[in-house]
Short mmCIF file of C-alpha atoms in Angstrom, two decimals:
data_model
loop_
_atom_site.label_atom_id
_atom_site.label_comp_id
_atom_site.label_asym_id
_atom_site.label_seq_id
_atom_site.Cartn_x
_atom_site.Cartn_y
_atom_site.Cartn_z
CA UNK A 1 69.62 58.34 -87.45
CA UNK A 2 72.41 58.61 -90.05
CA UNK A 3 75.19 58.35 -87.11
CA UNK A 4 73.40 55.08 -86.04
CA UNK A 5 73.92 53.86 -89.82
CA UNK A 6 77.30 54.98 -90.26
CA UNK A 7 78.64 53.51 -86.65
CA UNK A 8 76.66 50.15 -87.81
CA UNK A 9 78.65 50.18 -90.84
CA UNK A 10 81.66 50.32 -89.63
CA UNK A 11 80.93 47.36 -86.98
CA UNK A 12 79.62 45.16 -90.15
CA UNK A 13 83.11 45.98 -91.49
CA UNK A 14 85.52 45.52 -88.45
CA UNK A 15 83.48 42.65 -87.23
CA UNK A 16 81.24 40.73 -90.22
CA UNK A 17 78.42 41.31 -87.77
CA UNK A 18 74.77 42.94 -88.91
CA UNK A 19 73.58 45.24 -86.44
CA UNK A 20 70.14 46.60 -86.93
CA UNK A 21 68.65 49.59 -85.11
CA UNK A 22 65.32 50.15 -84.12
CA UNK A 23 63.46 53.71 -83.68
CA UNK A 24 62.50 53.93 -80.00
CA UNK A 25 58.67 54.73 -81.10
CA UNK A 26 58.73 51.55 -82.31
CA UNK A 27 59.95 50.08 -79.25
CA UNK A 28 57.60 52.00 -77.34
CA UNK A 29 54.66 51.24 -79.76
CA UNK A 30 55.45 47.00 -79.44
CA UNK A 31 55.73 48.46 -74.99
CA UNK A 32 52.36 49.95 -75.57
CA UNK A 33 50.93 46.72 -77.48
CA UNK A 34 51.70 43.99 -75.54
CA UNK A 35 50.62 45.78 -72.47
CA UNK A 36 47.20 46.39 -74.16
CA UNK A 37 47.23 42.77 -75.48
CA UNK A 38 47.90 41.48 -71.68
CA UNK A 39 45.14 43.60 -70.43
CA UNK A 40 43.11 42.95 -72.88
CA UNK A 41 43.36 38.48 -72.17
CA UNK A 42 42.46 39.60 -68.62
CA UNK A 43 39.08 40.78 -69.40
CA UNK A 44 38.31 38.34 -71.70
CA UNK A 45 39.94 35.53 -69.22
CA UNK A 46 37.40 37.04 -66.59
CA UNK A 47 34.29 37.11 -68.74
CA UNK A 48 34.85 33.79 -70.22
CA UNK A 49 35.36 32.77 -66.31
CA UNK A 50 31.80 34.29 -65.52
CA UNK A 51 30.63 33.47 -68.67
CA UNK A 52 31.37 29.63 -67.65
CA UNK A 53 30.42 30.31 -64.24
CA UNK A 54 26.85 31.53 -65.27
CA UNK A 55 26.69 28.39 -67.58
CA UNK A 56 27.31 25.80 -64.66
CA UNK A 57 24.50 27.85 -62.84
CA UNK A 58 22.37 27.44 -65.48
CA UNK A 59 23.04 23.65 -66.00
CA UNK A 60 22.32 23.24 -62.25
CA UNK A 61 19.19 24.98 -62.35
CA UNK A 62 18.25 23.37 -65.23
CA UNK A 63 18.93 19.53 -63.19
CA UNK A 64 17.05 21.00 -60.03
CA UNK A 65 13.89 22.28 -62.01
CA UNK A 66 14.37 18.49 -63.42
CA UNK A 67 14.08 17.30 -59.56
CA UNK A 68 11.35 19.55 -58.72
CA UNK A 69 9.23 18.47 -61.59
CA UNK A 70 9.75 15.14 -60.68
CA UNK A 71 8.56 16.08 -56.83
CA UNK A 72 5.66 17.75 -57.82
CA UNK A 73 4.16 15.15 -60.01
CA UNK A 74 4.34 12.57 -56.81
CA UNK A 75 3.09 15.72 -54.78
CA UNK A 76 0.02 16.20 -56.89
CA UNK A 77 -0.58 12.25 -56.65
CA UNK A 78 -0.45 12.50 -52.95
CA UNK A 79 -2.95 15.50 -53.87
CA UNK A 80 -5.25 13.84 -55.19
CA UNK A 81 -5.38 11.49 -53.19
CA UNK A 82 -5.71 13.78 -50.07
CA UNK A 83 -8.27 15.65 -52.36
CA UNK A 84 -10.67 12.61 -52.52
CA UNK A 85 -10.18 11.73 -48.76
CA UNK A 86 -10.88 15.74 -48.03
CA UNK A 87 -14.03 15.07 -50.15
CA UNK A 88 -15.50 12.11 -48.47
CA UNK A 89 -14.72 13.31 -45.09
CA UNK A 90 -16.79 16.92 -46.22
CA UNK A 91 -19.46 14.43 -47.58
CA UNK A 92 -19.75 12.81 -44.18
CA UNK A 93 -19.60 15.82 -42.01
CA UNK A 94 -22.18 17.33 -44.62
CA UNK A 95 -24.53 14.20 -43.63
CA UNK A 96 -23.62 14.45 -39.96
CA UNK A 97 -24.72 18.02 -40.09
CA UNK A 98 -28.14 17.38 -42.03
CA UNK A 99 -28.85 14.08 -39.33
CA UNK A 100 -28.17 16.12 -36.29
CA UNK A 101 -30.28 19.28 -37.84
CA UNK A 102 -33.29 16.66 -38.15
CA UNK A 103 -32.79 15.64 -34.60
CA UNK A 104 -32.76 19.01 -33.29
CA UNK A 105 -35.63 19.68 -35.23
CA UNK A 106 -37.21 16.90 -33.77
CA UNK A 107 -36.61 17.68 -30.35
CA UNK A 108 -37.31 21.60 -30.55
CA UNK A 109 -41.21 19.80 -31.75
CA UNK A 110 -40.85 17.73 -28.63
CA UNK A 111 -39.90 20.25 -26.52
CA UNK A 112 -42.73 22.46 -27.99
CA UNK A 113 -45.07 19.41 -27.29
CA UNK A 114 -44.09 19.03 -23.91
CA UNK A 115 -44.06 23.06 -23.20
CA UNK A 116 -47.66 23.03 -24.37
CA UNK A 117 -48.44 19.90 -21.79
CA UNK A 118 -47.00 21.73 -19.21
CA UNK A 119 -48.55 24.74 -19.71
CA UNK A 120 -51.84 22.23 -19.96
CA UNK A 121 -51.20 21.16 -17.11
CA UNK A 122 -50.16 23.98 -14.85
CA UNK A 123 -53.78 25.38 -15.71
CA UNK A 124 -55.54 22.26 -14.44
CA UNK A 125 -53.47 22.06 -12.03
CA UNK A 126 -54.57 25.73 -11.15
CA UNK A 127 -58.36 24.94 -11.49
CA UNK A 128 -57.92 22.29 -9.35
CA UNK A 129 -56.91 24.12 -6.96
CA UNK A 130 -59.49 26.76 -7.11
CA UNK A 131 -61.55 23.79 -7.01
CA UNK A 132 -60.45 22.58 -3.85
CA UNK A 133 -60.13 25.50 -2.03
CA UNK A 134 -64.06 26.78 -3.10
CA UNK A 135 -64.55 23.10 -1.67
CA UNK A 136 -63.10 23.08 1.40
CA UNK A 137 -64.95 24.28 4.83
#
């Protein structure tokens, strides 16, 4: 180190130049930093990159939930609406249902009715013919 201060000497005197001289650790420490430094505006380039990305994400899912609101308030209209229609339609089939049970009720009684006749019948019909065969030669 003293050589380096002595030769610089002598240039300042031969040549009215300053010449300064700077410890290699130094220059390998300022190496060492602005490698670190680069390295370091990398990662926070790429996170405030994803960071940003993420944010646009979020701003678009933010605008669709916006949309879908918006679709299922005109959905839940049409609900209703198809809700109602569902209702009156169940109504009606409901009615349809109680009608027809009446009339099948009605007809089992007829059916009964005319089962009974029959039955009526067929045994007169049998007597009768006992009858006629007791009266025939």
């Amino acid at each position: 180190h003293s050589i380096a201060a002595t030769a610089s000497q002598d240039y300042l005197r031969q040549l009215r130049r300053h010449v300064y001289v700077t410890p290699r650790s130094f220059l390998s420490f300022l190496d060492s930093f602005s490698s670190l430094y680069a390295d370091r505006l990398a990662r926070l380039k790429h996170a405030a990159d994803t960071t940003a990305g993420g944010l646009r994400k979020l701003l678009q899912a933010g605008r669709d939930v916006g949309t879908m609101q918006q679709e299922l308030v005109s959905k839940e209209l049409s609900l209703c609406g198809a809700q109602k229609v569902a209702a009156d339609m169940l109504r009606e089939i409901t009615n349809s249902t109680m009608r027809a049970e009446k009339k099948k009720a009605e007809v089992v009684n007829v059916k009964n009715q005319l089962s009974e006749q029959a039955r009526t019948i067929e045994r007169d019909k049998i007597a009768c013919e006992r009858d006629l065969e007791a009266a025939r030669p």
